[in-house]
CSV table of C-alpha atoms in Angstrom, one decimal:
chain,number,residue,atom,x,y,z
Y,1,MET,CA,107.2,128.7,87.0
Y,2,PRO,CA,108.7,129.0,90.6
Y,3,SER,CA,112.3,130.0,91.1
Y,4,PRO,CA,114.6,127.1,92.0
Y,5,THR,CA,115.8,129.3,95.0
Y,6,GLU,CA,112.4,130.1,96.3
Y,7,GLN,CA,111.9,129.4,100.0
Y,8,GLU,CA,109.4,129.4,102.6
Y,9,LEU,CA,110.6,130.0,106.3
Y,10,LEU,CA,108.6,128.2,109.0
Y,11,THR,CA,109.3,128.7,112.8
Y,12,VAL,CA,109.1,125.2,114.7
Y,13,ALA,CA,110.2,124.5,118.1
Y,14,GLY,CA,112.1,127.6,118.4
Y,15,ARG,CA,113.8,126.9,115.0
Y,16,GLU,CA,113.7,128.7,111.7
Y,17,LEU,CA,113.5,126.3,108.8
Y,18,ALA,CA,113.7,126.9,105.2
Y,19,ILE,CA,111.4,124.9,103.0
Y,20,SER,CA,112.9,124.9,99.6
Y,21,ASN,CA,110.9,125.1,96.4
Y,22,PRO,CA,107.9,125.0,98.6
Y,23,ARG,CA,105.4,124.8,95.5
Y,24,LYS,CA,106.9,121.8,94.2
Y,25,VAL,CA,104.2,119.4,93.7
Y,26,LEU,CA,104.3,115.9,95.3
Y,27,PHE,CA,100.9,114.5,94.8
Y,28,PRO,CA,99.7,115.7,91.4
Y,29,LYS,CA,96.0,114.7,91.4
Y,30,PRO,CA,95.2,116.6,94.7
Y,31,GLY,CA,97.8,119.0,93.9
Y,32,HIS,CA,99.7,118.8,97.4
Y,33,THR,CA,103.1,120.5,97.4
Y,34,LYS,CA,106.1,120.1,99.6
Y,35,LEU,CA,105.0,122.9,101.8
Y,36,ASP,CA,101.8,121.2,102.2
Y,37,LEU,CA,103.6,118.1,103.6
Y,38,ALA,CA,105.6,120.0,105.9
Y,39,ARG,CA,102.5,121.8,107.4
Y,40,TYR,CA,100.9,118.5,107.7
Y,41,TYR,CA,103.6,116.9,109.8
Y,42,LEU,CA,103.7,120.2,111.8
Y,43,ALA,CA,99.7,119.6,112.5
Y,44,VAL,CA,100.2,116.1,113.4
Y,45,SER,CA,103.7,116.2,114.8
Y,46,GLU,CA,102.6,115.1,118.6
Y,47,GLY,CA,101.1,111.7,117.3
Y,48,ALA,CA,103.8,111.3,114.5
Y,49,LEU,CA,106.5,111.5,117.0
Y,50,ARG,CA,104.8,109.1,119.4
Y,51,GLY,CA,105.1,106.6,116.4
Y,52,ALA,CA,108.4,107.6,114.8
Y,53,GLY,CA,110.1,109.8,117.4
Y,54,GLY,CA,113.2,108.7,119.4
Y,55,ARG,CA,113.7,105.8,117.0
Y,56,PRO,CA,116.2,105.4,113.9
Y,57,ASN,CA,114.2,106.3,110.6
Y,58,VAL,CA,114.9,105.0,107.2
Y,59,LEU,CA,114.5,108.3,104.7
Y,60,VAL,CA,112.3,107.5,101.8
Y,61,ARG,CA,112.6,110.3,99.5
Y,62,TYR,CA,110.4,111.5,96.5
Y,63,PRO,CA,112.0,114.2,95.2
Y,64,ASN,CA,110.1,114.7,92.2
Y,65,GLY,CA,106.8,113.5,93.6
Y,66,ILE,CA,105.0,110.4,93.7
Y,67,ASP,CA,105.0,109.9,90.0
Y,68,GLY,CA,108.9,110.3,90.0
Y,69,GLU,CA,111.9,108.1,91.1
Y,70,PHE,CA,112.1,107.5,94.8
Y,71,PHE,CA,114.9,106.1,97.0
Y,72,TYR,CA,115.8,104.7,100.6
Y,73,GLN,CA,118.3,106.4,102.3
Y,74,LYS,CA,119.8,104.8,105.5
Y,75,ARG,CA,122.6,107.1,106.0
Y,76,ALA,CA,121.7,110.7,107.4
Y,77,PRO,CA,122.8,113.6,105.2
Y,78,THR,CA,126.2,114.6,106.2
Y,79,SER,CA,124.7,118.3,105.7
Y,80,ARG,CA,122.2,118.1,108.2
Y,81,PRO,CA,121.6,120.6,111.1
Y,82,SER,CA,123.5,120.1,114.2
Y,83,TRP,CA,120.3,119.6,116.3
Y,84,VAL,CA,118.8,116.6,114.0
Y,85,ASP,CA,120.0,113.6,116.1
Y,86,VAL,CA,121.5,110.4,114.6
Y,87,VAL,CA,122.4,106.9,115.9
Y,88,ALA,CA,124.7,104.2,114.4
Y,89,LEU,CA,123.0,100.8,113.5
Y,90,ARG,CA,124.5,97.6,112.2
Y,91,PHE,CA,122.4,95.7,109.7
Y,92,PRO,CA,122.4,91.8,109.1
Y,93,SER,CA,124.4,92.3,106.0
Y,94,GLY,CA,127.3,93.5,108.1
Y,95,ARG,CA,127.0,97.0,107.0
Y,96,SER,CA,126.3,100.0,109.3
Y,97,ALA,CA,124.9,103.6,109.0
Y,98,GLU,CA,124.0,106.5,111.1
Y,99,GLU,CA,120.1,106.9,110.8
Y,100,VAL,CA,118.0,109.9,111.6
Y,101,VAL,CA,116.3,110.1,115.0
Y,102,PRO,CA,113.6,112.6,115.0
Y,103,ARG,CA,112.9,114.1,118.4
Y,104,ASP,CA,110.8,117.2,117.7
Y,105,ALA,CA,108.5,118.7,115.4
Y,106,ALA,CA,111.3,120.6,113.6
Y,107,ALA,CA,112.9,117.5,112.6
Y,108,LEU,CA,109.7,116.2,111.1
Y,109,VAL,CA,109.6,119.5,109.1
Y,110,TRP,CA,113.2,119.1,108.1
Y,111,MET,CA,112.7,115.6,106.8
Y,112,ALA,CA,109.5,117.0,104.9
Y,113,ASN,CA,111.9,119.2,103.3
Y,114,LEU,CA,114.0,116.4,101.9
Y,115,ALA,CA,110.5,115.3,100.4
Y,116,CYS,CA,110.5,112.2,102.9
Y,117,LEU,CA,106.8,111.6,102.7
Y,118,GLU,CA,106.9,108.4,104.8
Y,119,LEU,CA,108.1,107.9,108.3
Y,120,HIS,CA,109.7,104.3,108.6
Y,121,PRO,CA,111.0,104.0,111.9
Y,122,HIS,CA,112.8,101.0,113.3
Y,123,PRO,CA,111.0,99.0,116.3
Y,124,VAL,CA,113.5,99.9,118.9
Y,125,ARG,CA,114.3,103.2,120.8
Y,126,ALA,CA,117.7,105.0,120.1
Y,127,ASP,CA,119.0,104.2,123.5
Y,128,ASP,CA,118.5,100.3,123.2
Y,129,LEU,CA,119.0,99.2,119.6
Y,130,ASP,CA,119.1,95.4,120.8
Y,131,HIS,CA,115.6,95.0,122.4
Y,132,PRO,CA,112.4,96.2,120.5
Y,133,ASP,CA,109.6,97.8,122.4
Y,134,GLU,CA,107.2,97.0,119.4
Y,135,LEU,CA,105.7,93.8,118.2
Y,136,ARG,CA,104.2,94.6,114.7
Y,137,VAL,CA,101.2,92.6,113.3
Y,138,ASP,CA,100.9,93.3,109.5
Y,139,LEU,CA,97.7,92.5,107.9
Y,140,ASP,CA,98.7,92.4,104.0
Y,141,PRO,CA,96.0,91.5,101.6
Y,142,VAL,CA,96.5,89.6,98.5
Y,143,PRO,CA,95.2,91.2,95.4
Y,144,GLY,CA,91.3,90.8,95.2
Y,145,VAL,CA,90.8,90.9,98.9
Y,146,THR,CA,88.2,93.4,100.1
Y,147,TRP,CA,88.5,95.9,102.9
Y,148,ALA,CA,85.4,93.9,104.5
Y,149,GLN,CA,87.6,90.7,104.8
Y,150,ILE,CA,90.5,92.8,106.4
Y,151,ARG,CA,87.9,93.9,108.9
Y,152,ASP,CA,87.2,90.0,109.7
Y,153,VAL,CA,90.8,89.3,109.9
Y,154,ALA,CA,91.3,92.3,112.1
Y,155,ARG,CA,88.6,91.1,114.6
Y,156,VAL,CA,90.4,87.6,114.8
Y,157,VAL,CA,93.6,89.5,115.4
Y,158,ARG,CA,92.0,91.5,118.3
Y,159,ALA,CA,90.6,88.3,120.0
Y,160,THR,CA,93.9,86.5,119.7
Y,161,LEU,CA,96.0,89.4,121.2
Y,162,GLU,CA,93.7,89.7,124.0
Y,163,ASP,CA,93.7,85.9,124.7
Y,164,LEU,CA,97.4,86.3,124.8
Y,165,SER,CA,97.1,89.3,127.4
Y,166,LEU,CA,98.4,91.7,124.6
Y,167,VAL,CA,97.0,95.0,124.1
Y,168,GLY,CA,96.8,95.8,120.3
Y,169,TRP,CA,96.6,99.3,118.8
Y,170,PRO,CA,95.4,99.1,115.3
Y,171,LYS,CA,95.9,101.6,112.3
Y,172,THR,CA,95.2,101.7,108.7
Y,173,SER,CA,98.6,101.0,106.7
Y,174,GLY,CA,97.8,104.0,104.4
Y,175,SER,CA,97.5,101.6,101.6
Y,176,ARG,CA,95.2,98.5,101.4
Y,177,GLY,CA,95.9,97.0,105.0
Y,178,VAL,CA,96.0,97.1,108.6
Y,179,HIS,CA,98.7,97.4,111.2
Y,180,VAL,CA,98.2,96.5,114.7
Y,181,TYR,CA,101.2,97.5,117.2
Y,182,VAL,CA,101.7,96.1,120.5
Y,183,ARG,CA,104.1,97.9,122.8
Y,184,ILE,CA,106.2,95.2,124.6
Y,185,GLU,CA,108.7,95.4,127.6
Y,186,ARG,CA,112.2,95.9,126.2
Y,187,ARG,CA,113.5,92.3,127.4
Y,188,TRP,CA,113.6,90.3,124.3
Y,189,THR,CA,115.9,90.2,121.2
Y,190,PHE,CA,114.6,90.5,117.6
Y,191,ASP,CA,114.6,86.9,117.1
Y,192,GLU,CA,112.4,86.3,120.0
Y,193,VAL,CA,110.0,89.0,119.0
Y,194,ARG,CA,109.7,87.8,115.4
Y,195,ARG,CA,109.3,84.4,116.8
Y,196,ALA,CA,106.2,85.7,119.0
Y,197,ALA,CA,104.9,87.5,115.7
Y,198,LEU,CA,105.1,84.2,113.8
Y,199,ALA,CA,103.3,82.5,116.7
Y,200,VAL,CA,100.6,85.1,116.5
Y,201,ALA,CA,100.1,84.6,112.9
Y,202,ARG,CA,99.9,81.1,113.0
Y,203,GLU,CA,97.4,81.2,115.7
Y,204,VAL,CA,95.2,83.7,113.6
Y,205,GLU,CA,95.5,81.4,110.7
Y,206,ARG,CA,94.3,78.6,112.9
Y,207,ARG,CA,91.5,80.4,114.0
Y,208,ALA,CA,90.4,81.7,110.5
Y,209,PRO,CA,92.0,79.5,108.0
Y,210,GLY,CA,89.9,80.5,105.2
Y,211,LEU,CA,90.6,84.3,105.6
Y,212,ALA,CA,94.2,84.6,106.9
Y,213,THR,CA,97.7,83.0,106.3
Y,214,SER,CA,101.0,83.0,107.4
Y,215,LYS,CA,102.5,81.3,104.3
Y,216,TRP,CA,105.7,83.3,103.2
Y,217,TRP,CA,105.7,82.3,99.7
Y,218,LYS,CA,103.4,84.5,97.5
Y,219,GLU,CA,102.1,81.7,95.4
Y,220,GLU,CA,101.0,79.8,98.6
Y,221,ARG,CA,99.0,82.6,100.2
Y,222,HIS,CA,95.5,83.4,100.1
Y,223,GLY,CA,93.1,86.0,101.9
Y,224,VAL,CA,95.2,88.3,104.4
Y,225,PHE,CA,99.0,87.5,104.8
Y,226,LEU,CA,100.1,88.1,108.3
Y,227,ASP,CA,103.8,89.1,107.8
Y,228,TYR,CA,105.7,88.2,110.6
Y,229,ASN,CA,109.0,88.9,109.0
Y,230,GLN,CA,108.2,92.6,109.6
Y,231,ASN,CA,109.6,91.9,112.9
Y,232,ALA,CA,113.0,90.7,111.8
Y,233,LYS,CA,115.9,93.2,112.4
Y,234,ASP,CA,116.2,95.9,110.1
Y,235,ARG,CA,112.7,95.8,108.8
Y,236,THR,CA,110.8,99.1,108.8
Y,237,ILE,CA,107.0,99.8,108.0
Y,238,ALA,CA,105.3,103.1,107.6
Y,239,SER,CA,104.3,104.4,111.2
Y,240,ALA,CA,101.3,106.2,112.6
Y,241,TYR,CA,100.4,109.3,110.7
Y,242,SER,CA,102.9,108.5,108.0
Y,243,VAL,CA,101.9,109.8,104.4
Y,244,ARG,CA,102.0,107.2,101.8
Y,245,PRO,CA,102.6,107.6,98.1
Y,246,THR,CA,99.2,107.0,96.8
Y,247,PRO,CA,97.3,109.4,94.2
Y,248,ASP,CA,94.9,110.5,97.0
Y,249,ALA,CA,97.7,111.1,99.7
Y,250,ARG,CA,96.4,108.7,102.2
Y,251,VAL,CA,98.1,108.6,105.6
Y,252,SER,CA,98.3,105.7,108.2
Y,253,ALA,CA,95.6,106.6,110.6
Y,254,PRO,CA,95.5,105.2,114.2
Y,255,LEU,CA,92.2,103.8,115.1
Y,256,THR,CA,90.2,102.5,117.8
Y,257,TRP,CA,89.0,98.8,117.3
Y,258,ASP,CA,85.4,99.8,116.7
Y,259,GLU,CA,86.5,102.4,114.0
Y,260,ILE,CA,87.6,99.6,111.9
Y,261,ASP,CA,84.3,98.7,111.4
Y,262,VAL,CA,82.8,102.2,110.2
Y,263,CYS,CA,85.8,103.6,108.3
Y,264,GLU,CA,87.5,103.1,104.8
Y,265,PRO,CA,91.2,103.6,104.2
Y,266,ALA,CA,90.4,106.5,101.7
Y,267,ASP,CA,88.8,108.4,104.9
Y,268,PHE,CA,92.1,109.6,106.0
Y,269,THR,CA,94.4,111.7,103.9
Y,270,LEU,CA,96.9,114.6,104.1
Y,271,ALA,CA,94.0,117.0,103.6
Y,272,THR,CA,91.7,115.2,106.3
Y,273,MET,CA,93.8,114.2,109.0
Y,274,PRO,CA,94.9,117.4,110.6
Y,275,SER,CA,91.1,118.2,111.3
Y,276,ARG,CA,90.7,114.7,112.7
Y,277,PHE,CA,93.8,115.3,114.9
Y,278,ALA,CA,92.8,118.8,116.1
Y,279,GLU,CA,89.3,117.5,117.0
Y,280,ILE,CA,89.8,114.0,118.4
Y,281,GLY,CA,93.7,113.9,119.2
Y,282,ASP,CA,95.8,110.8,118.8
Y,283,ARG,CA,93.8,107.5,119.1
Y,284,HIS,CA,97.1,106.0,120.3
Y,285,ALA,CA,97.9,108.6,122.9
Y,286,ALA,CA,98.1,105.9,125.7
Y,287,ILE,CA,100.0,103.4,123.7
Y,288,ASP,CA,103.2,103.7,125.9
Y,289,GLU,CA,101.3,103.4,129.0
Y,290,HIS,CA,100.7,99.5,128.1
Y,291,PRO,CA,103.8,97.7,127.7
Y,292,CYS,CA,103.1,93.9,127.5
Y,293,SER,CA,105.0,90.8,128.2
Y,294,ILE,CA,105.5,88.3,125.1
Y,295,ALA,CA,106.4,85.6,127.7
Y,296,ARG,CA,103.0,83.9,127.0
Y,297,VAL,CA,103.4,84.1,123.4
Y,298,LEU,CA,106.6,82.5,123.4
Y,299,GLU,CA,105.0,79.7,125.3
Y,300,LEU,CA,102.5,79.3,122.5
Y,301,SER,CA,105.4,79.4,120.0
Y,302,ALA,CA,106.9,76.4,121.9
Y,303,GLU,CA,103.8,74.5,121.7
Y,304,GLN,CA,103.5,75.1,118.1
Y,305,GLU,CA,107.0,73.7,117.5
Y,306,ARG,CA,106.0,70.6,119.7
Y,307,GLU,CA,103.4,70.1,117.1
Y,308,GLY,CA,105.5,70.1,114.3
Y,309,LEU,CA,105.6,73.9,113.5
Y,310,GLY,CA,109.2,75.1,113.8
Y,311,ASP,CA,110.7,78.2,112.3
Y,312,ALA,CA,109.2,79.6,109.0
Y,313,PRO,CA,111.4,81.3,106.1
Y,314,TRP,CA,113.3,84.4,106.7
Y,315,PRO,CA,113.8,87.1,104.3
Y,316,PRO,CA,116.5,86.2,101.6
Y,317,ASN,CA,119.1,88.9,102.7
Y,318,TYR,CA,119.4,87.1,106.1
Y,319,LYS,CA,121.8,84.2,106.8
Y,320,LYS,CA,120.2,80.7,107.0
Y,321,GLN,CA,118.9,80.5,110.6
Y,322,PRO,CA,119.0,77.3,112.9
Y,323,GLY,CA,115.8,75.4,112.4
Y,324,GLU,CA,114.7,77.4,109.5
Y,325,PRO,CA,113.1,75.2,106.7
Y,326,ALA,CA,114.7,75.0,103.1
Y,327,ARG,CA,114.5,78.6,101.8
Y,328,VAL,CA,113.3,77.2,98.4
Y,329,GLN,CA,110.4,78.7,96.7
Y,330,PRO,CA,107.4,76.0,96.0
Y,331,SER,CA,107.9,76.5,92.3
Y,332,ARG,CA,111.5,75.9,92.3
Y,333,ARG,CA,111.1,72.5,94.0
Y,334,ARG,CA,111.8,69.3,92.0
Y,335,VAL,CA,107.8,68.8,92.2
Y,336,PRO,CA,106.6,72.3,92.0
Y,337,LYS,CA,103.4,73.1,94.0
Y,338,HIS,CA,102.3,75.9,91.7
Y,339,PRO,CA,103.0,76.4,88.0
Y,340,LEU,CA,104.6,79.9,87.9
Y,341,ILE,CA,105.8,81.9,84.8
Y,342,GLU,CA,107.6,85.2,84.9
Y,343,ILE,CA,106.2,88.1,82.8
Y,344,GLY,CA,108.3,90.8,83.1
Y,345,ARG,CA,110.7,93.1,85.2
Y,346,ALA,CA,110.9,96.9,85.0
Y,347,GLN,CA,112.1,100.0,86.8
Y,348,LYS,CA,108.5,101.5,86.6
Y,349,LYS,CA,105.5,99.4,87.9
Y,350,GLU,CA,103.3,100.9,84.9
Y,351,ALA,CA,105.8,99.4,82.4
Y,352,ALA,CA,105.6,96.1,84.2
Y,353,LEU,CA,101.9,96.0,84.4
Y,354,ALA,CA,101.7,97.1,80.5
Y,355,GLY,CA,103.7,94.1,79.8
Y,356,LEU,CA,101.2,92.0,81.6
Y,357,GLU,CA,98.6,93.4,79.4
Y,358,ARG,CA,100.6,92.4,76.1
Y,359,TRP,CA,100.9,88.7,77.6
Y,360,LYS,CA,96.9,88.6,78.1
Y,361,THR,CA,96.6,89.9,74.7
Y,362,ARG,CA,98.7,87.0,73.6
Y,363,HIS,CA,97.1,84.2,75.5
Y,364,PRO,CA,93.7,85.6,76.1
Y,365,ASP,CA,92.4,81.8,76.7
Y,366,ALA,CA,94.6,81.5,79.7
Y,367,ALA,CA,94.1,85.0,80.9
Y,368,ALA,CA,90.5,84.2,81.0
Y,369,HIS,CA,91.0,81.7,83.9
Y,370,LEU,CA,93.2,83.9,86.2
Y,371,ALA,CA,92.1,84.9,89.5
Y,372,PRO,CA,93.1,88.1,91.1
Y,373,ALA,CA,95.6,86.6,93.4
Y,374,ASP,CA,97.2,84.6,90.4
Y,375,VAL,CA,99.0,87.8,89.3
Y,376,LEU,CA,101.8,88.3,91.6
Y,377,VAL,CA,103.1,91.8,91.5
Y,378,ASP,CA,106.4,92.1,93.6
Y,379,ALA,CA,107.9,95.3,94.5
Y,380,MET,CA,111.7,94.5,94.5
Y,381,ARG,CA,114.5,96.3,96.0
Y,382,GLY,CA,118.1,97.1,95.3
Y,383,ARG,CA,120.4,98.9,97.5
Y,384,PHE,CA,118.7,102.5,96.6
Y,385,HIS,CA,115.8,101.9,94.3
Y,386,THR,CA,113.0,99.6,93.8
Y,387,TRP,CA,111.6,97.9,90.7
Y,388,THR,CA,108.7,95.6,89.8
Y,389,ARG,CA,108.6,92.0,88.8
Y,390,ILE,CA,105.4,90.2,87.5
Y,391,ARG,CA,104.6,86.7,87.7
Y,392,VAL,CA,101.6,84.9,86.8
Y,393,ASN,CA,100.5,81.4,88.8
Y,394,LEU,CA,98.8,79.2,86.4
Y,395,GLN,CA,97.1,76.9,88.7
Y,396,HIS,CA,93.3,77.8,87.7
Y,397,VAL,CA,94.4,77.4,84.0
Y,398,PRO,CA,93.8,74.2,82.4
Y,399,ALA,CA,97.1,72.4,81.5
Y,400,ALA,CA,96.4,72.3,77.8
Y,401,LEU,CA,96.2,76.1,77.8
Y,402,ARG,CA,99.2,77.1,79.9
Y,403,PRO,CA,101.7,79.0,78.0
Y,404,ASP,CA,105.2,78.2,78.2
Y,405,GLN,CA,107.7,80.6,79.8
Y,406,GLU,CA,108.7,83.5,77.2
Y,407,ALA,CA,111.3,86.1,77.0
Y,408,LEU,CA,110.7,88.8,79.7
Y,409,ASP,CA,108.5,91.7,78.6
Y,410,PRO,CA,109.8,94.2,79.7
Y,411,ASP,CA,113.1,93.5,80.9
Y,412,ASP,CA,114.5,96.3,82.6
Y,413,THR,CA,115.6,96.8,85.9
Y,414,PRO,CA,118.1,99.3,87.8
Y,415,ASP,CA,121.9,98.4,88.1
Y,416,ASP,CA,121.4,98.1,91.8
Y,417,TRP,CA,118.7,95.6,91.5
Y,418,SER,CA,118.4,92.5,93.5
Y,419,GLY,CA,116.5,89.3,93.8
Y,420,GLY,CA,114.6,90.2,96.8
Y,421,ASP,CA,111.3,91.5,98.0
Y,422,ALA,CA,111.4,95.4,98.5
Y,423,ARG,CA,110.8,94.7,102.3
Y,424,ASP,CA,113.8,92.1,102.3
Y,425,GLY,CA,116.6,94.5,101.2
Y,426,ALA,CA,118.1,91.5,99.5
Y,427,ARG,CA,121.1,92.0,97.4
Y,428,ARG,CA,121.3,88.6,95.4
Y,429,ARG,CA,120.8,88.8,91.5
Y,430,PRO,CA,119.8,85.4,90.3
Y,431,SER,CA,120.6,84.2,86.8
Y,432,ARG,CA,117.9,84.9,84.3
Y,433,ALA,CA,118.6,81.5,82.7
Y,434,ARG,CA,117.2,79.7,85.7
Y,435,THR,CA,113.4,78.6,85.7
Y,436,PRO,CA,111.6,81.9,86.9
Y,437,SER,CA,110.2,81.8,90.4
């Protein structure tokens, strides 16, 4: 058993950093330790800084590894070294915080020592927090969607961006999806960039209606969801070279467009990426050389609005926006579009899924009619922790076989839980006496 005071000293960018508890296992299956994480970010630091450097970052910390509790930390630790830069951000909630701005490899290693697996930068530079320099296209597959279908949607995204005079830089998300980044001129506000992302999502959906969707509510989605709200202010996603909390320690891998057709997300891990980086360098090395204008995309947005497509729902922690449609989930409307029931809520995803299996055992005839996308597993977020909600869409279950809403099983959530998706940052706690959404 290693001593809790054990340290490993690394010299990085002329600075000596102590990695505390270096043999702490963060990924049990491959056995990767905290020291392995620090050495990984050192090996890919040039590319990682191109994605997350010079930007405020949310710290996503896994002090007990991927199987333990993790938490989001927006405020930079007060005990940080003097050379770790910070910048003050103000959020839609009205709160503000000083967030870490990594500027060199030493800062990345310091973050790794905090067990920050992921890099979660905002789409702005620290010297201009009001004008994003990135438009982010997030391809988020619903359950049951294969990598082949994601590839098909990525091809449509590529063609759409090219037709709009935008240069897209694709990467794996490090999980199941794909992210495409577009460097843009720092001329537009967050609201304008989000509106442009919504226009792109709708255009992709128009070109491939059977494969892609821009529908915000999970119960209305199919195929690959293009999450336009990832461009709203205060939203962050894992950047290039970010390690992800998967059993095989996958990383978000920058790609060429052609590589999407021949790779698999599992090809890129904490163990394999350093050698790829050493051999071919950063696939996104030229991203900053191609800042684009979104003026043409905003013209497309105006055309869509004239055709009846106005704004789309915002995340629930944002105030109601002018022109935004009613922020009411379809299942809560007077005539629900889909028959949803809620199964359970739990601090651990595994516990919530176990509750789902108990529900299926109680209702085998209904469970037999469920498609993969009918099971809605929502990662919910409080101020510091996440929890899991599971709902079931009974749209494919014959009416005579549809179970009624039952008491939640399990019914366990953190004290700081909210009613919003993990990417929302919502703070609301809806009454449990209401019809489940």
